[in-house]
XYZ file of N, CA and C in Angstrom:
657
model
N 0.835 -1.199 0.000
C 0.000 0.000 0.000
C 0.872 1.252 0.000
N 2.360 1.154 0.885
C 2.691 2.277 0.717
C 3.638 2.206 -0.574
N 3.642 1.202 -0.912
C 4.886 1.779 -2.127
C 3.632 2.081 -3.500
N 2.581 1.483 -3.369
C 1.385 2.300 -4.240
C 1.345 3.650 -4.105
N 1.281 4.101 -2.574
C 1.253 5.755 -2.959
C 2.405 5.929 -3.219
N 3.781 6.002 -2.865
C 4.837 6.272 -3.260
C 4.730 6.668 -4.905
N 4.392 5.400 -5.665
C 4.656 5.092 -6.859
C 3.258 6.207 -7.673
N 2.152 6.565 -6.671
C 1.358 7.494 -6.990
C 2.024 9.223 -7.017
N 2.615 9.403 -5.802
C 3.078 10.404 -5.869
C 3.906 10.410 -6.740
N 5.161 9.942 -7.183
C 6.223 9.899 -8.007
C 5.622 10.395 -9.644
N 4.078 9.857 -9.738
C 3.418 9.800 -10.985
C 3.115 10.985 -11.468
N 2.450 11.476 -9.929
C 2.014 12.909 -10.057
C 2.291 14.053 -9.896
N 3.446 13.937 -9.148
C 4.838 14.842 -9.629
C 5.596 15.096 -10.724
N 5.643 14.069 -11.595
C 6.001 14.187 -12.869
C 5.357 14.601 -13.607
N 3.747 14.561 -13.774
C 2.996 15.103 -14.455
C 2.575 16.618 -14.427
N 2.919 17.294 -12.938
C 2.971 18.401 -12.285
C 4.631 19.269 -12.757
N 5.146 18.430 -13.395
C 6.982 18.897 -13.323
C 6.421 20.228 -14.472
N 7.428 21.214 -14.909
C 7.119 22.142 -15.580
C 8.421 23.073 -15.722
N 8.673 23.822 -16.725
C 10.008 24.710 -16.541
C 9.547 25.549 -15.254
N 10.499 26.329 -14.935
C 10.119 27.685 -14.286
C 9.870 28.488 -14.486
N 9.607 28.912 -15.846
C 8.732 29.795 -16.678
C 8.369 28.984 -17.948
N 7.351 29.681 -18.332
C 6.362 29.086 -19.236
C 6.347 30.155 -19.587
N 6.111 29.784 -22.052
C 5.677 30.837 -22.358
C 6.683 31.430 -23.129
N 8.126 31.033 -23.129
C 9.439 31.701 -23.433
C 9.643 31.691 -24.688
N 8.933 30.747 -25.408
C 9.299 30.239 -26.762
C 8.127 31.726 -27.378
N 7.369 31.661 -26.923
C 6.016 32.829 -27.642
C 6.448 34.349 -27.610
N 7.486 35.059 -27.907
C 7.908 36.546 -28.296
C 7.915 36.997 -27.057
N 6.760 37.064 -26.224
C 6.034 38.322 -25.358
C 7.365 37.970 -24.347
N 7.467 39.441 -23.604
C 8.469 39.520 -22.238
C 7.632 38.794 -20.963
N 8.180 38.437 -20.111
C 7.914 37.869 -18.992
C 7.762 38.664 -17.696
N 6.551 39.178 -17.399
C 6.495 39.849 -16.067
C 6.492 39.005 -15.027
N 6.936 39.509 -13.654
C 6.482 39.219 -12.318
C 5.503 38.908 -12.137
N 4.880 38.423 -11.202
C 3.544 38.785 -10.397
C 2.564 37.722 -11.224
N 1.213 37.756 -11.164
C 0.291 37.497 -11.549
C 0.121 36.890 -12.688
N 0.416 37.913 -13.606
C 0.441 37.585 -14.641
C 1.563 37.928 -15.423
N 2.023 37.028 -15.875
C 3.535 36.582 -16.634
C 3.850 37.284 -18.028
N 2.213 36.806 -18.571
C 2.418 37.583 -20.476
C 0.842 38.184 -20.586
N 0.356 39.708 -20.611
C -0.519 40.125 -19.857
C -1.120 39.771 -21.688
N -0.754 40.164 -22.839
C -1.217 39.968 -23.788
C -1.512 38.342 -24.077
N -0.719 37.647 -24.032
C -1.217 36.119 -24.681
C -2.015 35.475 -23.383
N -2.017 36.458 -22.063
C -3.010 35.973 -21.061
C -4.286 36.372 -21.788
N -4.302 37.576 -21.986
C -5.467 38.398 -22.557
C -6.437 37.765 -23.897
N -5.429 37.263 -24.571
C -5.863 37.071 -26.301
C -6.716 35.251 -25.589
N -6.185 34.340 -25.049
C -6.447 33.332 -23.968
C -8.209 33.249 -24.028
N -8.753 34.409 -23.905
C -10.109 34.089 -22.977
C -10.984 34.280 -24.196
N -9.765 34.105 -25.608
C -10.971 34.048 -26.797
C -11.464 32.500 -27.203
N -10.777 31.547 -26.650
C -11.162 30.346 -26.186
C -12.165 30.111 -25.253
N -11.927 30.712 -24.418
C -13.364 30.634 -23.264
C -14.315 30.974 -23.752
N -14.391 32.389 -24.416
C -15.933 33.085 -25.296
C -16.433 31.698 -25.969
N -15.419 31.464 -27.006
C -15.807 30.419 -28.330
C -16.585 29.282 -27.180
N -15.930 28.656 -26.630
C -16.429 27.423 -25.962
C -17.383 27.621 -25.481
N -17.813 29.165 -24.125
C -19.225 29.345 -23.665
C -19.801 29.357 -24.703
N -20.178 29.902 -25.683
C -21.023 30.027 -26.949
C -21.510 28.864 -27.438
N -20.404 28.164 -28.097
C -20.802 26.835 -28.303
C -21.522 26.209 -27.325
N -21.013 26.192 -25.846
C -22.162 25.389 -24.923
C -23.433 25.636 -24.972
N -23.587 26.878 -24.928
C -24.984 27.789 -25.079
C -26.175 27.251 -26.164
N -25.625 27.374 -27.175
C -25.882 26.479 -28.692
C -26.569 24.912 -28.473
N -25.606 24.052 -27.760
C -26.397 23.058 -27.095
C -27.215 22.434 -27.835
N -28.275 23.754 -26.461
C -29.606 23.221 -25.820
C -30.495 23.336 -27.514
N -30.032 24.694 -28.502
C -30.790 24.280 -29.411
C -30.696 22.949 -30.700
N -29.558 21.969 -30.454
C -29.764 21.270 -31.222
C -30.292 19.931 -30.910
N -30.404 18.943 -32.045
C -31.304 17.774 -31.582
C -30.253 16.940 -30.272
N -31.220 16.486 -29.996
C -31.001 15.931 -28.707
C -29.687 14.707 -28.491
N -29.436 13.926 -30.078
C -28.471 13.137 -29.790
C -27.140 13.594 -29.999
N -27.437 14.837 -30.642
C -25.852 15.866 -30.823
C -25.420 16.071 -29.561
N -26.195 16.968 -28.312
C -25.951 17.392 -27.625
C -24.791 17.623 -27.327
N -24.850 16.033 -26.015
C -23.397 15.431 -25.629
C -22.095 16.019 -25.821
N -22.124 15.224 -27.251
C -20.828 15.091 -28.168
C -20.908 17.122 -28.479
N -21.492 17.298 -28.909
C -21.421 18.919 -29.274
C -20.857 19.854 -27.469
N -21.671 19.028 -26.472
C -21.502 20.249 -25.251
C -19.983 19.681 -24.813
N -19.714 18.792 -24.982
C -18.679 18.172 -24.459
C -17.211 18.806 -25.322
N -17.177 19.336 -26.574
C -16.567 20.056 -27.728
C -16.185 21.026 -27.453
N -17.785 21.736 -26.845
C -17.221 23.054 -26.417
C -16.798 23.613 -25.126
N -17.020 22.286 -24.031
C -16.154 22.192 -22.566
C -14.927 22.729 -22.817
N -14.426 21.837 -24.144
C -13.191 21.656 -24.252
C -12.752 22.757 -24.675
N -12.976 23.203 -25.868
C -12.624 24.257 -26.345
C -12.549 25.757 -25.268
N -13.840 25.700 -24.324
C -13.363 26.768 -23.032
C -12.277 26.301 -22.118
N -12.127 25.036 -22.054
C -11.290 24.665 -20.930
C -9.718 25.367 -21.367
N -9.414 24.746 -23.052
C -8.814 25.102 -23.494
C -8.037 26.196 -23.237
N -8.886 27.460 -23.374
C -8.291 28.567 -23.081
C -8.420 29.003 -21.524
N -9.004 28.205 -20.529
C -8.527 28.425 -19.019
C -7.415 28.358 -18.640
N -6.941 26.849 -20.105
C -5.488 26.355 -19.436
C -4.808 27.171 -20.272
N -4.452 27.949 -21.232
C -4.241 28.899 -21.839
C -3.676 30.088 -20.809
N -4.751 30.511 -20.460
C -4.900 31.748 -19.500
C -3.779 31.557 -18.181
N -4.164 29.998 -17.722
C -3.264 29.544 -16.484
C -1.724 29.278 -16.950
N -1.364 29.338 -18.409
C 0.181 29.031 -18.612
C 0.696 30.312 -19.085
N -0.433 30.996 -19.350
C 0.960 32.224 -20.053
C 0.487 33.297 -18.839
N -0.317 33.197 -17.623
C -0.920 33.840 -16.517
C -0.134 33.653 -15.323
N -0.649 32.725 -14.352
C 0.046 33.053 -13.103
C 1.391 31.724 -13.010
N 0.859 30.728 -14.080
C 1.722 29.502 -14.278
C 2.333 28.685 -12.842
N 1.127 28.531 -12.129
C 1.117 27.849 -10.999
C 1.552 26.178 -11.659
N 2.278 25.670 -10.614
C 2.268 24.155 -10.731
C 1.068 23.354 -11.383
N 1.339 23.055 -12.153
C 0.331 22.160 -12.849
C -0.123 23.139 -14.353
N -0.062 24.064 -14.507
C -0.512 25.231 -15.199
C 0.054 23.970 -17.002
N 0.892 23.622 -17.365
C 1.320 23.251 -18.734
C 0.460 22.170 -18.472
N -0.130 21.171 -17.420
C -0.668 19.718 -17.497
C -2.274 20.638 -18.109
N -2.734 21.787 -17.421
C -3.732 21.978 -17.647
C -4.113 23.044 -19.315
N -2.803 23.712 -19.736
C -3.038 23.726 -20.761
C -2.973 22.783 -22.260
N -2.287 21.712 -21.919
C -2.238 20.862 -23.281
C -3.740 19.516 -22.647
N -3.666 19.003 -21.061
C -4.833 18.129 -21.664
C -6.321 18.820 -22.592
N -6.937 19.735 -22.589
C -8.119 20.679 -23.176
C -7.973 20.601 -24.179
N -6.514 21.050 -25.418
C -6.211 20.307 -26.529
C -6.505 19.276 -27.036
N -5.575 18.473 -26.199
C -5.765 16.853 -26.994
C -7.541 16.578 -27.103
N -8.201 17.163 -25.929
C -9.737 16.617 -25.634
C -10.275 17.317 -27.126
N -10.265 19.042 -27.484
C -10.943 19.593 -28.363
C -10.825 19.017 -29.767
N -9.253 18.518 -30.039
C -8.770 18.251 -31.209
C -9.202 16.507 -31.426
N -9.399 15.753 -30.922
C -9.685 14.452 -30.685
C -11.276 14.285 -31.147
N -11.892 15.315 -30.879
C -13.513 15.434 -30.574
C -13.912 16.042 -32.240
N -12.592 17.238 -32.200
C -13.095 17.770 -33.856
C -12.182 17.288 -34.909
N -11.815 16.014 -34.940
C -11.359 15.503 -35.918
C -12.212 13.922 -35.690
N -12.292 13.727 -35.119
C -13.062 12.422 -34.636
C -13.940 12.020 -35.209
N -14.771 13.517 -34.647
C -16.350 12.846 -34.807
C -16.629 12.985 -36.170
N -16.192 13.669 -37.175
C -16.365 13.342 -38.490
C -15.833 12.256 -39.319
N -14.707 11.621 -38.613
C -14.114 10.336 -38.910
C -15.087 9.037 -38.364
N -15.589 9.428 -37.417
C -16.721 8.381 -36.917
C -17.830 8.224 -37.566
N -18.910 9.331 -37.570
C -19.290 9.599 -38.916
C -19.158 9.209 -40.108
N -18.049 9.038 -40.580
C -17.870 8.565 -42.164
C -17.625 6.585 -41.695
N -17.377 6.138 -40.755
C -17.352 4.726 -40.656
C -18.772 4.467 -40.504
N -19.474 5.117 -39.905
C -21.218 4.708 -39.400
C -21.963 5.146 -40.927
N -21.412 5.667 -41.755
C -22.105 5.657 -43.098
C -23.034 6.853 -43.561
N -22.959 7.709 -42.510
C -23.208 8.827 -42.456
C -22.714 10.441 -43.239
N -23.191 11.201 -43.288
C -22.261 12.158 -44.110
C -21.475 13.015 -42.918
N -20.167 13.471 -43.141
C -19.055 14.091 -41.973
C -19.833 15.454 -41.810
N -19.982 16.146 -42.939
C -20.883 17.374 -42.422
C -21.577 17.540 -43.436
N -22.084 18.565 -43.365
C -23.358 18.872 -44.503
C -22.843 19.846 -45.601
N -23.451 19.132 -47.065
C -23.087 19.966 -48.424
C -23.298 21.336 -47.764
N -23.923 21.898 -47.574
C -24.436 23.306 -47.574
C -23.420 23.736 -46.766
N -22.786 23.443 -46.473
C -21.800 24.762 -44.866
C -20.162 24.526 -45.374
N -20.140 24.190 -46.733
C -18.850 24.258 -46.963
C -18.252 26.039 -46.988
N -18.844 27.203 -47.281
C -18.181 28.005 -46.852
C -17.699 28.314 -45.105
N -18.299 27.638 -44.499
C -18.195 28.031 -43.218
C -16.695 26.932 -42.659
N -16.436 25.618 -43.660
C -15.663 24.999 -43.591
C -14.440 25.981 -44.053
N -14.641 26.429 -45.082
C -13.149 27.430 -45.735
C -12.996 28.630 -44.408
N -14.322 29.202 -43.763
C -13.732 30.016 -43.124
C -13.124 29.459 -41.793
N -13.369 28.497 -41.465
C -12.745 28.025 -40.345
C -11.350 27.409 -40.709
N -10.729 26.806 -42.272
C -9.356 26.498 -42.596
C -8.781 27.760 -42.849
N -9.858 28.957 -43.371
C -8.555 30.161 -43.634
C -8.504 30.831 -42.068
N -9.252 30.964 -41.120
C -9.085 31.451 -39.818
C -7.814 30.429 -39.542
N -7.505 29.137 -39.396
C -6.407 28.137 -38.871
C -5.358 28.724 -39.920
N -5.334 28.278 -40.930
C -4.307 29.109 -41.825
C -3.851 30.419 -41.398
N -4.558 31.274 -41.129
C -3.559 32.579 -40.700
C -3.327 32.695 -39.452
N -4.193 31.396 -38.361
C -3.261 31.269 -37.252
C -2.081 30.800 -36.884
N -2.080 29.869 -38.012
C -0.557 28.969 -38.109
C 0.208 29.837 -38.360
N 0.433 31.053 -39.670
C 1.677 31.836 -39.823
C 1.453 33.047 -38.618
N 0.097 33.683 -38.055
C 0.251 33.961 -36.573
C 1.315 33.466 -35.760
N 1.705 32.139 -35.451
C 2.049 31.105 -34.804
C 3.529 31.384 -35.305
N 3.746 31.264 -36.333
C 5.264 31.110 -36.662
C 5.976 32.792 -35.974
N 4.959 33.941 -36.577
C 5.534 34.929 -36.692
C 6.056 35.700 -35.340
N 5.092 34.377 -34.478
C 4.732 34.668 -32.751
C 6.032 34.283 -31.945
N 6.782 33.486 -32.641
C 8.071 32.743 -31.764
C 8.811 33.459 -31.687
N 9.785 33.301 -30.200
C 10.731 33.774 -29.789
C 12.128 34.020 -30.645
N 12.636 34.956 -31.281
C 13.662 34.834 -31.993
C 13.337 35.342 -33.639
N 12.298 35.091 -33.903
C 11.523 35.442 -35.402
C 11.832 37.281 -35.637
N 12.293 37.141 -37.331
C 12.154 38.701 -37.314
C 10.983 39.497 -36.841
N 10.126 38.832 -36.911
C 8.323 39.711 -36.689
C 8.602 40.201 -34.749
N 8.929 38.677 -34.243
C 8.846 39.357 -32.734
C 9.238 40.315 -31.994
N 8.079 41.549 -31.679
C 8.614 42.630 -30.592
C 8.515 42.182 -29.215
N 8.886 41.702 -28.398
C 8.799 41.058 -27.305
C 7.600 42.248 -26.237
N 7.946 43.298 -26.326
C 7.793 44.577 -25.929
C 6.280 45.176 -26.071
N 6.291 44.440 -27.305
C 4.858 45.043 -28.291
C 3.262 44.948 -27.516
N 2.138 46.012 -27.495
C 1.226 45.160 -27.261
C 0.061 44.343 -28.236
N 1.137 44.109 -29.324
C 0.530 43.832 -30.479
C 1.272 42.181 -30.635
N 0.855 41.433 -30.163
C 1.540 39.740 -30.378
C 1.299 39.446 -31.010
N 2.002 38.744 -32.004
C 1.426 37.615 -32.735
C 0.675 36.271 -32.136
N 1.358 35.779 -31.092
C 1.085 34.713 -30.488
C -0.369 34.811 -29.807
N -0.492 35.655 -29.623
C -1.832 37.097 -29.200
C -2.919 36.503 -30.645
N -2.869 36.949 -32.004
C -2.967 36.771 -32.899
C -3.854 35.158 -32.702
N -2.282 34.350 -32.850
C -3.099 32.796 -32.803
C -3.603 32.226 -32.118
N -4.289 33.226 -30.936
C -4.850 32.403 -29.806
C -6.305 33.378 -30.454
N -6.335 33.935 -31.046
C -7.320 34.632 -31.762
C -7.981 34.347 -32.985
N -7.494 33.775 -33.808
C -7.547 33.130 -34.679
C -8.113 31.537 -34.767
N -7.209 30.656 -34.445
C -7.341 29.375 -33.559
C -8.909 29.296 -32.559
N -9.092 30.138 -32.289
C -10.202 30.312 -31.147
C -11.488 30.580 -32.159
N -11.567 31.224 -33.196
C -12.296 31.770 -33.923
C -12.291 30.407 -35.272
N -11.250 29.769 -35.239
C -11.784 28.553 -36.057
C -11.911 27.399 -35.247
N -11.721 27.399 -34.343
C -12.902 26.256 -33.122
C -13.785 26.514 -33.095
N -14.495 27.826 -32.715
C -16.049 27.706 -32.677
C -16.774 28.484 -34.324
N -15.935 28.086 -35.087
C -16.491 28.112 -36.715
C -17.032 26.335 -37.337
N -15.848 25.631 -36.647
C -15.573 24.072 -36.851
C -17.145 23.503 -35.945
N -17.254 24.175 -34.982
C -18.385 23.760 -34.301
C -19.511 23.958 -34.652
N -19.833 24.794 -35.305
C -20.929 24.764 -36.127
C -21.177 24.395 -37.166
N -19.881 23.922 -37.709
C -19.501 22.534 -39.517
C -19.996 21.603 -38.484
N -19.687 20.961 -37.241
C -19.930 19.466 -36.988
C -21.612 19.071 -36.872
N -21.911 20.677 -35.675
C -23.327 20.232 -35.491
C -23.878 21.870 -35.977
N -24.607 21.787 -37.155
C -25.599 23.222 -37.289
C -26.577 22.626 -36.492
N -27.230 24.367 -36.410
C -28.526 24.563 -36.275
C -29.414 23.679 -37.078
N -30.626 23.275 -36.453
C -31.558 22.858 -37.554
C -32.708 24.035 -38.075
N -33.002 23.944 -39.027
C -33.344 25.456 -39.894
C -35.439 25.107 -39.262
N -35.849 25.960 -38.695
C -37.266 25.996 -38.708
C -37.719 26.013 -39.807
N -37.233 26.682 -40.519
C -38.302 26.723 -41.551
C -38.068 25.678 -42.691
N -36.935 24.766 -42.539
C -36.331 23.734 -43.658
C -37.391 22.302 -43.485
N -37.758 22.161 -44.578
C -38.681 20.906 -44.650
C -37.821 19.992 -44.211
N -38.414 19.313 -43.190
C -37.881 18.126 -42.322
C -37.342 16.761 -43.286
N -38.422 16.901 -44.000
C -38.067 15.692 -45.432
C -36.818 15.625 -46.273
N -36.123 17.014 -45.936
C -35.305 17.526 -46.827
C -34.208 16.612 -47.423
N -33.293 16.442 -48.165
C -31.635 15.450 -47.728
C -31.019 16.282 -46.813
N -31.349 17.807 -46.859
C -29.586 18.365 -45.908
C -30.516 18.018 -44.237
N -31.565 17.776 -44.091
C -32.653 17.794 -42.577
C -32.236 16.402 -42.565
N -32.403 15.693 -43.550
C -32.397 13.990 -43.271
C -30.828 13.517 -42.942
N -29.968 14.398 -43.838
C -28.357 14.650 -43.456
C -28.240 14.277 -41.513
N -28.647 16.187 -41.433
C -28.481 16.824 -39.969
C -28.737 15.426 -39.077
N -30.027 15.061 -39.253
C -30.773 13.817 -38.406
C -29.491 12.769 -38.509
N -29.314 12.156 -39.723
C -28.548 11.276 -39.201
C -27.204 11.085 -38.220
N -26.864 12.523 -38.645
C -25.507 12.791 -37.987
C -25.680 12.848 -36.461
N -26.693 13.361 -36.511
C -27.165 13.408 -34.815
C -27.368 12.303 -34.190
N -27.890 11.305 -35.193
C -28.316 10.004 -34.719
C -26.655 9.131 -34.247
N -25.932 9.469 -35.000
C -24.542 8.770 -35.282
C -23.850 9.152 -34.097
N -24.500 10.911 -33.621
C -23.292 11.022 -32.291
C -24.051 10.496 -31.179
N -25.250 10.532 -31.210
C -25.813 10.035 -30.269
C -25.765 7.934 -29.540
N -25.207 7.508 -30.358
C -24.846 6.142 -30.697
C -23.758 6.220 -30.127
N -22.816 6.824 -30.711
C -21.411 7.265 -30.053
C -21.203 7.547 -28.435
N -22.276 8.305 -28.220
C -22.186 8.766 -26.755
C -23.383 7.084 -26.148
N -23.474 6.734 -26.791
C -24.516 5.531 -26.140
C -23.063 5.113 -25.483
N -22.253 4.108 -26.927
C -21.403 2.983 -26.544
C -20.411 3.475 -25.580
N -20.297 5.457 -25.750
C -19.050 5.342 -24.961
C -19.409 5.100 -23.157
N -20.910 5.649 -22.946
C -21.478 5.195 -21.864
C -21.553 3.665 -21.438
N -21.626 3.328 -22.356
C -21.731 1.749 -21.922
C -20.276 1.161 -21.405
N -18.958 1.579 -21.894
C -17.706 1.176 -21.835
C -17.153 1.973 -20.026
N -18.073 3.139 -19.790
C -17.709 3.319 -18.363
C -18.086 2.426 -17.451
């Protein structure tokens, strides 16, 4: 028993391990106190917006989306909590809590359209392919955001209150909750239920809802 906790603590110390600053690689200077990088803390809580929103959204879609949809956009707010907590006060644990929210958001929005296409279903609906381009060109100019954001890059003013890294937490955030509305739209009131893109929506809903059956069943 005691070399179980031993071998517990040892686990969770390692998972807790972290530089002594966080954040170094991303341009911005490093303050004291509170908050470490007041801009890429700041740009941070455009993850939280996106994700509350999306949760909000929800309640209006069909019922077997839900889940899988509220659970998307947990992530996507959590995301930028742990965001906020690594380039913010970067307490112990602060890097465990910004990358697990990742793996969860990115797992969920690449997934469930891969799941989807095995259950025979369509990944998203013909009609919202512009909303698909705006959510790859929002990621697209977060990625060179991203490059232009690193420590050492001609672009970086460390100084500036203009970040790039600022930028791709802005960007990135704005094509998560674009992607979230490619996985699950609205269903249209006024769209004949009979429709293919209504009979689409339905199935897809039906497909996550299946999904969230088996994964219930496996707890």
């Amino acid at each position: 028993m005691v070399r179980t906790a031993e071998t517990a603590m040892r686990l969770a110390a390692r998972a807790l391990s972290q530089p002594d600053t966080l954040g170094d690689a991303d341009c911005e200077d490093l303050h004291g106190g509170l908050i470490g990088q007041p801009v890429n803390t700041a740009t941070s809580i455009g993850y939280v917006a996106a994700g509350v929103w999306l949760l909000a959204r929800t309640r209006r879609l069909p019922r077997g989306s839900r889940g899988v949809a509220g659970a998307y956009g947990a992530f996507v707010a959590l995301s930028g909590a742990g965001s906020v907590a690594y380039h913010g006060p970067q307490f112990a644990g602060a890097q465990l809590f910004h990358d697990l929210p990742i793996v969860g958001m990115l797992g969920l929005g690449l997934g469930v359209p891969v799941v989807r296409r095995f259950r025979g279903v369509p990944m998203i609906e013909g009609a919202l392919g512009p909303r698909v381009w705006a959510a790859a060109g929002l990621g697209a100019a977060g990625g060179l955001a991203f490059l232009a954001g690193r420590t050492g890059a001609p672009t970086c003013d460390s100084g500036s209150v203009l970040q790039f890294h600022g930028l791709w937490h802005l960007c990135t955030a704005g094509a998560a909750g674009v992607w979230g509305t490619v996985l699950w739209p609205l269903p249209d009131p006024a769209e004949d239920r009979s429709s293919p893109a209504a009979s689409e929506g339905a199935a897809a809903g039906a497909a996550d809802g299946a999904a969230e059956d088996e994964s219930g069943g496996g707890r």
